[in-house]
Amino acid sequence: MQQETAARQQTEEAGDSKMVDVHFTDLPNALIACKVDENIFTDRQCKAGFEALFRSFDRDATFQFFKSFRRVRINFSDAVTAAEARVTLHKSDFNGKEMRLYFAQSLHIGNSRLEPPKPDKQFLISPPASPPVGWEQAKDATPAINYDLLCAIAKLGPGDKYELHAGTPTTPSVVVHVCESEHESSGGEDEEQRRARPRIVQTRRPEYTPPPLH
């Protein structure tokens, strides 16, 4: 029993140490100091004092100054040192102003080049770059032509009508009326009025007389 208990304790301690290692490994090894004093970017003495605060935790710490954003990135050798500096110096006073520190988010990119998108739904783009695998163009269906209707309309003359659908007590009937053509119209008065329209005469340009030369 004592051996089993000791083995369990060793296993639990090993598991705790793995959890701690994973936790610290996941932390970034850099901090971002926001809204720092503007004298850090112009005054060398103030800049040296700022760097000394973080070099007390890590002598090999490096700094990146972003004057336009009033931010400084502090890079440490490992994540544990960065965490200690953050816990100690966060919201501390430097040169009369409160200094706030945040962990820098690290983004791991496997390849330096931008990979093309997966071609799963690429065929949805209009126009499509390429059809999906196994795609075949569908043949257009034969249009439905009602030859009886065409024959009945061909037999109609001007003024005749053709009932397509007989009416019921609840639905109206559908009737096709053939329109009269312009050549077969019987409007004699309209034709005379069209012919009697006066022609618009273009206004003549006045004669141009050049001035005499002296």
mmCIF file of C-alpha atoms in Angstrom:
data_model
loop_
_atom_site.group_PDB
_atom_site.id
_atom_site.type_symbol
_atom_site.label_atom_id
_atom_site.label_comp_id
_atom_site.label_asym_id
_atom_site.label_seq_id
_atom_site.Cartn_x
_atom_site.Cartn_y
_atom_site.Cartn_z
ATOM 1 C CA MET A 1 0.000 0.000 0.000
ATOM 2 C CA GLN A 2 2.818 2.395 0.834
ATOM 3 C CA GLN A 3 4.452 1.697 -2.538
ATOM 4 C CA GLU A 4 1.173 2.378 -4.386
ATOM 5 C CA THR A 5 0.660 5.630 -2.471
ATOM 6 C CA ALA A 6 4.206 6.784 -3.245
ATOM 7 C CA ALA A 7 3.748 5.903 -6.910
ATOM 8 C CA ARG A 8 0.531 7.925 -7.056
ATOM 9 C CA GLN A 9 2.201 10.920 -5.449
ATOM 10 C CA GLN A 10 5.054 10.753 -7.948
ATOM 11 C CA THR A 11 2.570 10.540 -10.825
ATOM 12 C CA GLU A 12 0.582 13.516 -9.519
ATOM 13 C CA GLU A 13 3.761 15.571 -9.044
ATOM 14 C CA ALA A 14 4.910 14.707 -12.548
ATOM 15 C CA GLY A 15 1.504 15.700 -13.911
ATOM 16 C CA ASP A 16 1.609 19.017 -12.034
ATOM 17 C CA SER A 17 5.093 19.761 -13.353
ATOM 18 C CA LYS A 18 3.904 19.073 -16.917
ATOM 19 C CA MET A 19 0.964 21.389 -16.440
ATOM 20 C CA VAL A 20 3.295 24.125 -15.158
ATOM 21 C CA ASP A 21 5.672 23.639 -18.072
ATOM 22 C CA VAL A 22 2.851 23.850 -20.594
ATOM 23 C CA HIS A 23 1.417 26.919 -18.885
ATOM 24 C CA PHE A 24 4.714 28.829 -18.985
ATOM 25 C CA THR A 25 5.468 27.652 -22.495
ATOM 26 C CA ASP A 26 2.174 29.045 -23.733
ATOM 27 C CA LEU A 27 2.970 32.486 -22.299
ATOM 28 C CA PRO A 28 4.665 34.949 -24.647
ATOM 29 C CA ASN A 29 8.174 36.119 -23.856
ATOM 30 C CA ALA A 30 7.495 39.792 -24.641
ATOM 31 C CA LEU A 31 5.625 42.675 -23.027
ATOM 32 C CA ILE A 32 4.009 45.798 -24.450
ATOM 33 C CA ALA A 33 4.246 48.992 -22.405
ATOM 34 C CA CYS A 34 1.330 51.286 -23.344
ATOM 35 C CA LYS A 35 1.000 55.076 -23.006
ATOM 36 C CA VAL A 36 4.549 55.543 -21.757
ATOM 37 C CA ASP A 37 6.089 58.915 -21.038
ATOM 38 C CA GLU A 38 7.001 60.769 -24.228
ATOM 39 C CA ASN A 39 10.412 61.701 -22.774
ATOM 40 C CA ILE A 40 11.480 58.072 -23.230
ATOM 41 C CA PHE A 41 11.680 58.671 -26.990
ATOM 42 C CA THR A 42 13.646 61.942 -26.773
ATOM 43 C CA ASP A 43 15.615 61.979 -23.493
ATOM 44 C CA ARG A 44 18.499 59.495 -23.323
ATOM 45 C CA GLN A 45 18.641 59.544 -19.531
ATOM 46 C CA CYS A 46 14.936 58.801 -19.233
ATOM 47 C CA LYS A 47 15.292 56.050 -21.837
ATOM 48 C CA ALA A 48 18.179 54.476 -19.951
ATOM 49 C CA GLY A 49 16.178 54.505 -16.703
ATOM 50 C CA PHE A 50 13.276 52.799 -18.447
ATOM 51 C CA GLU A 51 15.510 50.074 -19.843
ATOM 52 C CA ALA A 52 17.169 49.566 -16.434
ATOM 53 C CA LEU A 53 13.808 48.634 -14.897
ATOM 54 C CA PHE A 54 13.448 45.614 -17.186
ATOM 55 C CA ARG A 55 17.123 44.711 -17.385
ATOM 56 C CA SER A 56 16.978 44.084 -13.638
ATOM 57 C CA PHE A 57 14.942 40.987 -14.553
ATOM 58 C CA ASP A 58 16.828 40.029 -17.716
ATOM 59 C CA ARG A 59 20.174 41.487 -18.773
ATOM 60 C CA ASP A 60 19.645 40.350 -22.352
ATOM 61 C CA ALA A 61 16.301 42.106 -22.745
ATOM 62 C CA THR A 62 15.847 44.048 -25.981
ATOM 63 C CA PHE A 63 13.565 47.004 -26.668
ATOM 64 C CA GLN A 64 11.571 48.239 -29.635
ATOM 65 C CA PHE A 65 10.301 51.815 -29.403
ATOM 66 C CA PHE A 66 7.171 52.946 -31.273
ATOM 67 C CA LYS A 67 6.988 56.694 -30.847
ATOM 68 C CA SER A 68 3.823 57.216 -32.926
ATOM 69 C CA PHE A 69 1.863 54.824 -30.718
ATOM 70 C CA ARG A 70 3.627 55.716 -27.441
ATOM 71 C CA ARG A 71 4.411 52.051 -26.932
ATOM 72 C CA VAL A 72 7.495 49.998 -26.214
ATOM 73 C CA ARG A 73 7.945 46.287 -26.827
ATOM 74 C CA ILE A 74 10.241 44.520 -24.340
ATOM 75 C CA ASN A 75 11.594 41.118 -25.425
ATOM 76 C CA PHE A 76 12.840 38.723 -22.731
ATOM 77 C CA SER A 77 14.827 35.512 -22.929
ATOM 78 C CA ASP A 78 11.947 33.355 -21.676
ATOM 79 C CA ALA A 79 8.288 33.564 -20.722
ATOM 80 C CA VAL A 80 8.905 33.166 -16.975
ATOM 81 C CA THR A 81 11.017 36.322 -16.805
ATOM 82 C CA ALA A 82 8.428 38.239 -18.812
ATOM 83 C CA ALA A 83 5.718 37.123 -16.378
ATOM 84 C CA GLU A 84 7.771 38.203 -13.356
ATOM 85 C CA ALA A 85 8.416 41.635 -14.858
ATOM 86 C CA ARG A 86 4.750 42.051 -15.677
ATOM 87 C CA VAL A 87 3.597 41.139 -12.175
ATOM 88 C CA THR A 88 6.146 43.502 -10.564
ATOM 89 C CA LEU A 89 5.982 46.556 -12.832
ATOM 90 C CA HIS A 90 2.363 46.557 -14.034
ATOM 91 C CA LYS A 91 0.615 49.830 -13.032
ATOM 92 C CA SER A 92 3.806 51.069 -11.406
ATOM 93 C CA ASP A 93 4.870 54.725 -11.479
ATOM 94 C CA PHE A 94 7.601 55.774 -13.907
ATOM 95 C CA ASN A 95 8.577 59.407 -14.343
ATOM 96 C CA GLY A 96 5.281 60.550 -12.799
ATOM 97 C CA LYS A 97 3.021 58.407 -15.022
ATOM 98 C CA GLU A 98 1.400 55.041 -14.517
ATOM 99 C CA MET A 99 2.927 52.343 -16.695
ATOM 100 C CA ARG A 100 0.740 49.515 -17.956
ATOM 101 C CA LEU A 101 2.194 46.276 -19.261
ATOM 102 C CA TYR A 102 0.491 43.640 -21.383
ATOM 103 C CA PHE A 103 1.679 40.375 -22.855
ATOM 104 C CA ALA A 104 2.501 40.559 -26.551
ATOM 105 C CA GLN A 105 0.458 38.111 -28.593
ATOM 106 C CA SER A 106 2.678 35.817 -30.616
ATOM 107 C CA LEU A 107 1.398 34.481 -33.927
ATOM 108 C CA HIS A 108 3.023 31.372 -35.326
ATOM 109 C CA ILE A 109 2.926 31.090 -39.106
ATOM 110 C CA GLY A 110 4.060 27.766 -40.470
ATOM 111 C CA ASN A 111 4.943 29.077 -43.923
ATOM 112 C CA SER A 112 6.244 32.511 -44.791
ATOM 113 C CA ARG A 113 4.203 32.492 -47.985
ATOM 114 C CA LEU A 114 0.468 32.989 -48.192
ATOM 115 C CA GLU A 115 -1.204 29.706 -49.046
ATOM 116 C CA PRO A 116 -4.085 29.656 -51.566
ATOM 117 C CA PRO A 117 -7.568 28.983 -50.198
ATOM 118 C CA LYS A 118 -8.884 25.450 -50.095
ATOM 119 C CA PRO A 119 -10.795 24.607 -53.287
ATOM 120 C CA ASP A 120 -13.792 23.191 -51.413
ATOM 121 C CA LYS A 121 -16.245 25.936 -52.339
ATOM 122 C CA GLN A 122 -14.271 27.703 -55.024
ATOM 123 C CA PHE A 123 -16.919 26.911 -57.640
ATOM 124 C CA LEU A 124 -19.309 29.315 -55.885
ATOM 125 C CA ILE A 125 -17.252 32.282 -57.093
ATOM 126 C CA SER A 126 -18.781 34.078 -60.077
ATOM 127 C CA PRO A 127 -17.336 33.433 -62.608
ATOM 128 C CA PRO A 128 -15.999 30.167 -61.181
ATOM 129 C CA ALA A 129 -12.277 29.591 -61.336
ATOM 130 C CA SER A 130 -12.796 25.901 -62.070
ATOM 131 C CA PRO A 131 -15.724 23.504 -61.649
ATOM 132 C CA PRO A 132 -15.636 20.947 -58.841
ATOM 133 C CA VAL A 133 -14.503 17.402 -59.441
ATOM 134 C CA GLY A 134 -17.152 15.316 -61.178
ATOM 135 C CA TRP A 135 -19.167 18.314 -62.376
ATOM 136 C CA GLU A 136 -20.898 17.910 -65.734
ATOM 137 C CA GLN A 137 -22.836 20.468 -67.677
ATOM 138 C CA ALA A 138 -26.559 19.704 -67.752
ATOM 139 C CA LYS A 139 -28.261 19.650 -71.127
ATOM 140 C CA ASP A 140 -31.014 22.188 -71.652
ATOM 141 C CA ALA A 141 -34.483 20.702 -71.757
ATOM 142 C CA THR A 142 -36.493 20.887 -74.979
ATOM 143 C CA PRO A 143 -38.867 23.860 -74.831
ATOM 144 C CA ALA A 144 -42.534 22.974 -74.619
ATOM 145 C CA ILE A 145 -44.266 24.125 -77.835
ATOM 146 C CA ASN A 146 -48.039 24.063 -78.066
ATOM 147 C CA TYR A 147 -48.576 23.445 -81.770
ATOM 148 C CA ASP A 148 -52.364 23.467 -81.361
ATOM 149 C CA LEU A 149 -52.190 26.993 -80.024
ATOM 150 C CA LEU A 150 -49.908 28.147 -82.822
ATOM 151 C CA CYS A 151 -52.197 26.591 -85.429
ATOM 152 C CA ALA A 152 -55.279 28.219 -83.948
ATOM 153 C CA ILE A 153 -53.581 31.653 -83.796
ATOM 154 C CA ALA A 154 -52.415 31.291 -87.409
ATOM 155 C CA LYS A 155 -56.022 30.751 -88.542
ATOM 156 C CA LEU A 156 -57.250 33.889 -86.820
ATOM 157 C CA GLY A 157 -57.882 37.052 -88.748
ATOM 158 C CA PRO A 158 -58.006 40.689 -87.632
ATOM 159 C CA GLY A 159 -60.691 41.155 -85.013
ATOM 160 C CA ASP A 160 -61.095 37.441 -84.262
ATOM 161 C CA LYS A 161 -60.527 35.910 -80.882
ATOM 162 C CA TYR A 162 -59.485 32.524 -79.549
ATOM 163 C CA GLU A 163 -60.507 31.187 -76.173
ATOM 164 C CA LEU A 164 -57.610 29.419 -74.514
ATOM 165 C CA HIS A 165 -59.350 28.518 -71.293
ATOM 166 C CA ALA A 166 -63.064 28.354 -70.757
ATOM 167 C CA GLY A 167 -64.411 30.233 -67.799
ATOM 168 C CA THR A 168 -65.992 28.652 -64.746
ATOM 169 C CA PRO A 169 -68.183 30.085 -61.976
ATOM 170 C CA THR A 170 -65.023 30.673 -59.907
ATOM 171 C CA THR A 171 -62.346 31.387 -62.577
ATOM 172 C CA PRO A 172 -62.276 33.784 -65.551
ATOM 173 C CA SER A 173 -61.761 32.706 -69.131
ATOM 174 C CA VAL A 174 -58.535 33.369 -71.064
ATOM 175 C CA VAL A 175 -59.116 34.843 -74.535
ATOM 176 C CA VAL A 176 -56.518 35.913 -77.126
ATOM 177 C CA HIS A 177 -57.381 38.855 -79.388
ATOM 178 C CA VAL A 178 -55.404 39.447 -82.571
ATOM 179 C CA CYS A 179 -54.237 43.032 -82.947
ATOM 180 C CA GLU A 180 -54.676 44.860 -86.225
ATOM 181 C CA SER A 181 -51.541 45.763 -88.145
ATOM 182 C CA GLU A 182 -50.690 49.326 -89.136
ATOM 183 C CA HIS A 183 -51.097 48.601 -92.841
ATOM 184 C CA GLU A 184 -54.551 47.053 -92.423
ATOM 185 C CA SER A 185 -55.951 49.811 -90.174
ATOM 186 C CA SER A 186 -59.117 51.429 -91.487
ATOM 187 C CA GLY A 187 -58.554 54.871 -90.037
ATOM 188 C CA GLY A 188 -59.001 57.035 -93.163
ATOM 189 C CA GLU A 189 -59.334 60.277 -91.238
ATOM 190 C CA ASP A 190 -56.123 59.612 -89.349
ATOM 191 C CA GLU A 191 -54.275 59.016 -92.610
ATOM 192 C CA GLU A 192 -55.548 62.304 -94.047
ATOM 193 C CA GLN A 193 -54.514 64.202 -90.929
ATOM 194 C CA ARG A 194 -51.048 62.707 -91.116
ATOM 195 C CA ARG A 195 -50.680 63.709 -94.742
ATOM 196 C CA ALA A 196 -52.014 67.229 -94.104
ATOM 197 C CA ARG A 197 -49.379 68.104 -91.576
ATOM 198 C CA PRO A 198 -47.413 71.173 -92.618
ATOM 199 C CA ARG A 199 -43.730 70.756 -93.224
ATOM 200 C CA ILE A 200 -41.425 72.653 -90.935
ATOM 201 C CA VAL A 201 -39.210 74.893 -93.031
ATOM 202 C CA GLN A 202 -35.722 75.458 -91.732
ATOM 203 C CA THR A 203 -34.931 79.072 -90.878
ATOM 204 C CA ARG A 204 -32.479 80.514 -93.344
ATOM 205 C CA ARG A 205 -29.252 81.972 -92.081
ATOM 206 C CA PRO A 206 -28.981 85.743 -92.665
ATOM 207 C CA GLU A 207 -26.560 86.924 -95.297
ATOM 208 C CA TYR A 208 -23.143 87.892 -93.983
ATOM 209 C CA THR A 209 -21.594 91.096 -95.310
ATOM 210 C CA PRO A 210 -17.930 91.529 -94.421
ATOM 211 C CA PRO A 211 -16.898 94.969 -93.141
ATOM 212 C CA PRO A 212 -14.973 97.197 -95.618
ATOM 213 C CA LEU A 213 -11.234 97.236 -95.273
ATOM 214 C CA HIS A 214 -9.596 100.633 -94.737
#
